Tab-separated table of N, CA and C in Angstrom:
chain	number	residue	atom	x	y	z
O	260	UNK	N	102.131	83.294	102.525
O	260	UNK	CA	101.306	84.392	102.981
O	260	UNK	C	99.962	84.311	102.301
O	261	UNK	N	98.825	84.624	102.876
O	261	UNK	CA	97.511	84.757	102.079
O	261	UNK	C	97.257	84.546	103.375
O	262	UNK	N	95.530	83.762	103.457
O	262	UNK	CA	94.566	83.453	103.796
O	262	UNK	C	93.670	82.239	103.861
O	263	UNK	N	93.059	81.678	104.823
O	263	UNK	CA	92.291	80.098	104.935
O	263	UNK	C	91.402	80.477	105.141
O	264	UNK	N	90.376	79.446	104.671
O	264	UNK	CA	89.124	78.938	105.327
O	264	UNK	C	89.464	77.762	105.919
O	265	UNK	N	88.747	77.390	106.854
O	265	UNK	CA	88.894	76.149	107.490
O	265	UNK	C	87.385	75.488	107.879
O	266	UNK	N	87.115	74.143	107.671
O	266	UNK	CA	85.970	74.103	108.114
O	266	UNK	C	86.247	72.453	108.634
O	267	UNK	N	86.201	72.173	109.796
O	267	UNK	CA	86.502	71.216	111.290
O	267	UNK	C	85.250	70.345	111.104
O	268	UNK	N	85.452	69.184	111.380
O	268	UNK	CA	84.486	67.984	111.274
O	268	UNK	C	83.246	68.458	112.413
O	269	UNK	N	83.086	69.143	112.928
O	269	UNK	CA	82.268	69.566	113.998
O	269	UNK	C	81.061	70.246	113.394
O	270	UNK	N	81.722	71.149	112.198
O	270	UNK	CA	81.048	72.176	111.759
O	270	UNK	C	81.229	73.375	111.918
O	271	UNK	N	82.991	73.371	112.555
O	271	UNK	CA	83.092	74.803	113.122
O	271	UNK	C	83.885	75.716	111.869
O	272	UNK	N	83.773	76.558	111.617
O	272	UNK	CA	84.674	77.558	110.307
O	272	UNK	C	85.212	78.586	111.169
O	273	UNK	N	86.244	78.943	110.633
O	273	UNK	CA	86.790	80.254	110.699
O	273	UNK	C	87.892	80.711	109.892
O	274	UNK	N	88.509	81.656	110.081
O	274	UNK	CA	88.900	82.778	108.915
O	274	UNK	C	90.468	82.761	109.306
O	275	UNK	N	91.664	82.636	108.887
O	275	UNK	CA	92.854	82.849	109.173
O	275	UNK	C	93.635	83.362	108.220
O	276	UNK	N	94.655	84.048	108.501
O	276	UNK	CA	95.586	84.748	108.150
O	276	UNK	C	96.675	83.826	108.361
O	277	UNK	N	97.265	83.021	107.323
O	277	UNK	CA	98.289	82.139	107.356
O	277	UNK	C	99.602	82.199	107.668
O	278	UNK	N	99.939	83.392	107.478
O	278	UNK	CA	101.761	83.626	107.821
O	278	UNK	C	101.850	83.712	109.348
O	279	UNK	N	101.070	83.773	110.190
O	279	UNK	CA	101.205	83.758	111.460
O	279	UNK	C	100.164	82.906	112.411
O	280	UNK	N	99.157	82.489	111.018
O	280	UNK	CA	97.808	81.931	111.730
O	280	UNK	C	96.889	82.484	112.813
O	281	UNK	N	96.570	84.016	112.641
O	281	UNK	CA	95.942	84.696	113.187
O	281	UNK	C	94.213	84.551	113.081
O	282	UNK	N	93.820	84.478	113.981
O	282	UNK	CA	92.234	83.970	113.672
O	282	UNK	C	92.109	85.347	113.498
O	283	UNK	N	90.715	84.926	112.273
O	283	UNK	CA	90.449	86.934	111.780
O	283	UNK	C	88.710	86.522	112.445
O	284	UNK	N	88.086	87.996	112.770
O	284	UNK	CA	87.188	88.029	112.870
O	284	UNK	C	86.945	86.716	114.234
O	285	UNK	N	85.264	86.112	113.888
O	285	UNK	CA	84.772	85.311	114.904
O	285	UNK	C	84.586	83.963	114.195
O	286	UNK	N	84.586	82.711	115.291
O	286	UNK	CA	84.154	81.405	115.071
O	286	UNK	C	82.486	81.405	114.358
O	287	UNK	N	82.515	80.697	113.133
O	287	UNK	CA	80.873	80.359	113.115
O	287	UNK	C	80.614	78.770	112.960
O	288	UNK	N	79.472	78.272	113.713
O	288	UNK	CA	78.902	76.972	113.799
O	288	UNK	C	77.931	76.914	112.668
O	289	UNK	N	78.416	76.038	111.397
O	289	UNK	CA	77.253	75.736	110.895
O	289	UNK	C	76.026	74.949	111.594
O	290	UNK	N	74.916	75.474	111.210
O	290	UNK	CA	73.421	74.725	112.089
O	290	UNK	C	73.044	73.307	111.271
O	291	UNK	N	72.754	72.556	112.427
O	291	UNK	CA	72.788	71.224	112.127
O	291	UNK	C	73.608	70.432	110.708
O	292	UNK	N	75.100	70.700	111.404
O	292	UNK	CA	76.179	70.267	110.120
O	292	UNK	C	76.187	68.733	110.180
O	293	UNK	N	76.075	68.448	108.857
O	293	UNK	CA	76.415	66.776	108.584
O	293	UNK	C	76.826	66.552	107.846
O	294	UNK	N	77.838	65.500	108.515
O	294	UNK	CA	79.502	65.268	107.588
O	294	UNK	C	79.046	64.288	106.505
O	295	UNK	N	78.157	64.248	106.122
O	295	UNK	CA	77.216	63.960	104.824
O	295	UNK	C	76.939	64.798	104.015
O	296	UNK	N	76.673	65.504	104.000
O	296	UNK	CA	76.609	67.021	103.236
O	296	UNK	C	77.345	67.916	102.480
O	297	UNK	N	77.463	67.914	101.234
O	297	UNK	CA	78.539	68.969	100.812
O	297	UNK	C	78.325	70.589	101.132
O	298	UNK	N	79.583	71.263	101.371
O	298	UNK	CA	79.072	72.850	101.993
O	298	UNK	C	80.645	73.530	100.764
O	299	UNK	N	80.245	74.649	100.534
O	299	UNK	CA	80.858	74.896	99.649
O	299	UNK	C	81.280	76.843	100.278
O	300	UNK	N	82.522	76.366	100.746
O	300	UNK	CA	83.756	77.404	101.406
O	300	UNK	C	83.647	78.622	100.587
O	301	UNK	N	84.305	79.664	100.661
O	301	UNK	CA	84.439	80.479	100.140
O	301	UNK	C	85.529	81.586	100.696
O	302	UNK	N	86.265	82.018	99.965
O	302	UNK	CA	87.051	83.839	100.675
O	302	UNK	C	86.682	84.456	99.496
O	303	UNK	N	86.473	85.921	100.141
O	303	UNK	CA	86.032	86.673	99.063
O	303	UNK	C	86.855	88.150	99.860
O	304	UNK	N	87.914	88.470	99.010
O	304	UNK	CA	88.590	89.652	99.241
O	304	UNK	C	87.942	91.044	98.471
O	305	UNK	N	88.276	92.291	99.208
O	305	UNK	CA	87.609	93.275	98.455
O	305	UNK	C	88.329	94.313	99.055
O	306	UNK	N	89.625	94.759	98.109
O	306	UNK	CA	90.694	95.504	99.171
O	306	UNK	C	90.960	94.594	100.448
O	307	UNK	N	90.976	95.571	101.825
O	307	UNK	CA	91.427	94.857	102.591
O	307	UNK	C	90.135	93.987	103.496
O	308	UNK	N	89.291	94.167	103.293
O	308	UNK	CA	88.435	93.888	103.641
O	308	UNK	C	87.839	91.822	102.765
O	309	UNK	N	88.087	91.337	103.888
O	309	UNK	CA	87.893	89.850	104.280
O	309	UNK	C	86.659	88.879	104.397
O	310	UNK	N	86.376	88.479	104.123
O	310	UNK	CA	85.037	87.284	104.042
O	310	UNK	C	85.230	85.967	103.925
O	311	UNK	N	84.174	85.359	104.893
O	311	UNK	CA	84.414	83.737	104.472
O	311	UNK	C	82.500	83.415	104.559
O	312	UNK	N	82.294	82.559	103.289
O	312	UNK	CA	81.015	82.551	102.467
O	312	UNK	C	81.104	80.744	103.044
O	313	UNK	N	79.976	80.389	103.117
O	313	UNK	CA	79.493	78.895	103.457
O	313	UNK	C	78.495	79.068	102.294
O	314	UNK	N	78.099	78.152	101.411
O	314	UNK	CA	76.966	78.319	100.271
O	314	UNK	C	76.528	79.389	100.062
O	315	UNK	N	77.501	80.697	99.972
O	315	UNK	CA	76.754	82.014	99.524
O	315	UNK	C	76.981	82.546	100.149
O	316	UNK	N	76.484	82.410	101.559
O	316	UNK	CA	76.620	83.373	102.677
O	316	UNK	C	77.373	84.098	103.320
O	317	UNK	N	77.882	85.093	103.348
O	317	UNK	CA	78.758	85.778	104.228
O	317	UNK	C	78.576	85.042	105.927
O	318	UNK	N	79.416	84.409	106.489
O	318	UNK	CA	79.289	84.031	107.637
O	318	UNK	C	80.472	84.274	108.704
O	319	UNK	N	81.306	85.209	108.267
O	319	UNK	CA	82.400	85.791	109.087
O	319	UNK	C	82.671	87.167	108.396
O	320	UNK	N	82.844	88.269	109.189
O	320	UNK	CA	83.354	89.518	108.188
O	320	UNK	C	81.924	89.763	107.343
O	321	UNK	N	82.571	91.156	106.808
O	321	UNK	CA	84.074	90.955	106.301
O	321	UNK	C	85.023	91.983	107.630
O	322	UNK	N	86.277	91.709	107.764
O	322	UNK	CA	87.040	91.650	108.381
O	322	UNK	C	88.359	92.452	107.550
O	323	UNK	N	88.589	93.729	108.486
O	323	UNK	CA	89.920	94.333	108.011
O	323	UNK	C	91.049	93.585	107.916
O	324	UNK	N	91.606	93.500	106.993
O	324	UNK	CA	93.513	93.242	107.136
O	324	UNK	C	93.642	93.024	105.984
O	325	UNK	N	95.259	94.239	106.438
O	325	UNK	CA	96.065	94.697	105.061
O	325	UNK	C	97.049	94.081	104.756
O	326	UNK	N	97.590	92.928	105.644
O	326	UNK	CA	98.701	92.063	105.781
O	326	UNK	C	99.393	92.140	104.257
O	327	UNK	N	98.586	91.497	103.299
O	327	UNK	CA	98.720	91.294	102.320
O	327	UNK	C	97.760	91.851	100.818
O	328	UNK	N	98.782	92.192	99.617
O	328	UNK	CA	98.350	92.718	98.788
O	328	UNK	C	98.146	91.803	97.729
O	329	UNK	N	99.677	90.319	97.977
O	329	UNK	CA	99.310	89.410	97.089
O	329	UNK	C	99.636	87.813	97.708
O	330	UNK	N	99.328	87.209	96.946
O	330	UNK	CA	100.192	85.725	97.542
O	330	UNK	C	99.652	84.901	97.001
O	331	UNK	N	99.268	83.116	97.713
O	331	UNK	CA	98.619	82.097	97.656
O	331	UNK	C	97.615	82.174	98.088
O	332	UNK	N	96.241	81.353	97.246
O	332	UNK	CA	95.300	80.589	97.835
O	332	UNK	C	95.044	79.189	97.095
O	333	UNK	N	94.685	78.555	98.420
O	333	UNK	CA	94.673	77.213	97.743
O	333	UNK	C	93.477	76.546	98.971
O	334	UNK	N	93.877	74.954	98.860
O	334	UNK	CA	92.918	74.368	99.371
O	334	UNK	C	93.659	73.424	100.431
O	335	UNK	N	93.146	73.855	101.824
O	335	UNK	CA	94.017	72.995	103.007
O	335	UNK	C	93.073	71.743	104.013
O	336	UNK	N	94.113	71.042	103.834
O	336	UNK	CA	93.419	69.598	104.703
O	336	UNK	C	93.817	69.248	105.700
O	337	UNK	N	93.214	69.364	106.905
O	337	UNK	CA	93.274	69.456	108.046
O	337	UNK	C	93.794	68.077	108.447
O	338	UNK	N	95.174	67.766	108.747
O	338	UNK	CA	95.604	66.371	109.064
O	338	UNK	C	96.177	66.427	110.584
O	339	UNK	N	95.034	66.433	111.337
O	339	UNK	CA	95.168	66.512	113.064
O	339	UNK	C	94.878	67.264	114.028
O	340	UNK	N	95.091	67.399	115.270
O	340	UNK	CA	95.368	68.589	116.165
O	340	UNK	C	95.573	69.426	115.603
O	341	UNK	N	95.516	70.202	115.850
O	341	UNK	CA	96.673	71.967	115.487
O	341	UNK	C	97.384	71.702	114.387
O	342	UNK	N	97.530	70.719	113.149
O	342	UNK	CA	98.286	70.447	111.682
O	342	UNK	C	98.069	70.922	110.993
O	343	UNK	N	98.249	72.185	110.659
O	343	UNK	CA	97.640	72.218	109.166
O	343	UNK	C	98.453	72.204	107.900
O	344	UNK	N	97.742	71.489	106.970
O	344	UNK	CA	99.300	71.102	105.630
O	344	UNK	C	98.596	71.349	104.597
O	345	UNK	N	99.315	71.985	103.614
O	345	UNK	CA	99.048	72.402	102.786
O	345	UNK	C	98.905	71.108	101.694
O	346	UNK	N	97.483	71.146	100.760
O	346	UNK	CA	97.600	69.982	99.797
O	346	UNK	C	96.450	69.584	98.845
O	347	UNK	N	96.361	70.847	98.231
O	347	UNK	CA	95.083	70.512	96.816
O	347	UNK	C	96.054	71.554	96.091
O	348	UNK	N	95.557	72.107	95.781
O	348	UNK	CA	95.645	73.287	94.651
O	348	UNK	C	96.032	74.540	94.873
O	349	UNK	N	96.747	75.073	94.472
O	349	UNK	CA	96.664	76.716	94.529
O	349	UNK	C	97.065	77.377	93.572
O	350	UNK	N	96.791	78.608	93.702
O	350	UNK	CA	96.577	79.282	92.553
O	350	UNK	C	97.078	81.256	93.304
O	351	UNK	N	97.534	81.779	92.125
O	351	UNK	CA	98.117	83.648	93.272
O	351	UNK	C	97.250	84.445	93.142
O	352	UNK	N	97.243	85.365	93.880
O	352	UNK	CA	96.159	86.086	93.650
O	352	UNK	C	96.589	87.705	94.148
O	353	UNK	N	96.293	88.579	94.012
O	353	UNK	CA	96.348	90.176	93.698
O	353	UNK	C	95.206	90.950	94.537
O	354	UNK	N	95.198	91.731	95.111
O	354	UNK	CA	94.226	92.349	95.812
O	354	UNK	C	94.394	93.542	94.993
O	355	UNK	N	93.318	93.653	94.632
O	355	UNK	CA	93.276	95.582	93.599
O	355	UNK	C	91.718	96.266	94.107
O	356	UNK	N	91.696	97.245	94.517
O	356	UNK	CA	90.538	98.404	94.717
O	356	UNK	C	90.262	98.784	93.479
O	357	UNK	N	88.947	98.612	93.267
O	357	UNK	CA	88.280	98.807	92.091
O	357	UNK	C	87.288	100.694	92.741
O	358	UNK	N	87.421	100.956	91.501
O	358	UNK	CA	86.725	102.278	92.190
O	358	UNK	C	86.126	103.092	91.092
């Protein structure tokens, strides 16, 4: 359970909800992406409220869902069609409202 970033040799990102693979929010096209280039992902939770950051930027969301309070995040490598497998790192993580 948790949450992905995904970012597609195209340049395309988007935001998922892993236990069911629900696309959150909308598709974004990075502008003039080159698979030369390092781009540096991001999720940034805040309560239930969702984000996915490309070098800083907020570029999806943020995006409601309460699915989850805790779980995995890690780092996923896209091996195909529709594959996705889990295989760098992860680490748990806690959603807490700061107030």
């Amino acid at each position: 359970q948790g949450y992905a970033a995904e970012l597609q040799g195209d340049g395309t990102a988007r935001l998922w909800r892993i236990s069911d693979w629900t696309q959150l929010g909308s598709t974004y096209t990075i502008p003039s992406f080159s698979l030369s280039t390092w781009y540096t992902l991001g999720l940034r939770a805040n309560g239930s409220q969702i984000s996915l950051e490309i070098n800083g930027s907020a570029v999806i969301g943020p995006v409601t869902d309460s699915a989850f309070t805790s779980g995995i995040v890690g780092l996923y490598a896209w091996s195909g069609e529709n594959a996705r497998t889990a295989d760098v790192t992860f680490d748990d993580f806690i959603i807490t409202t700061l107030e």
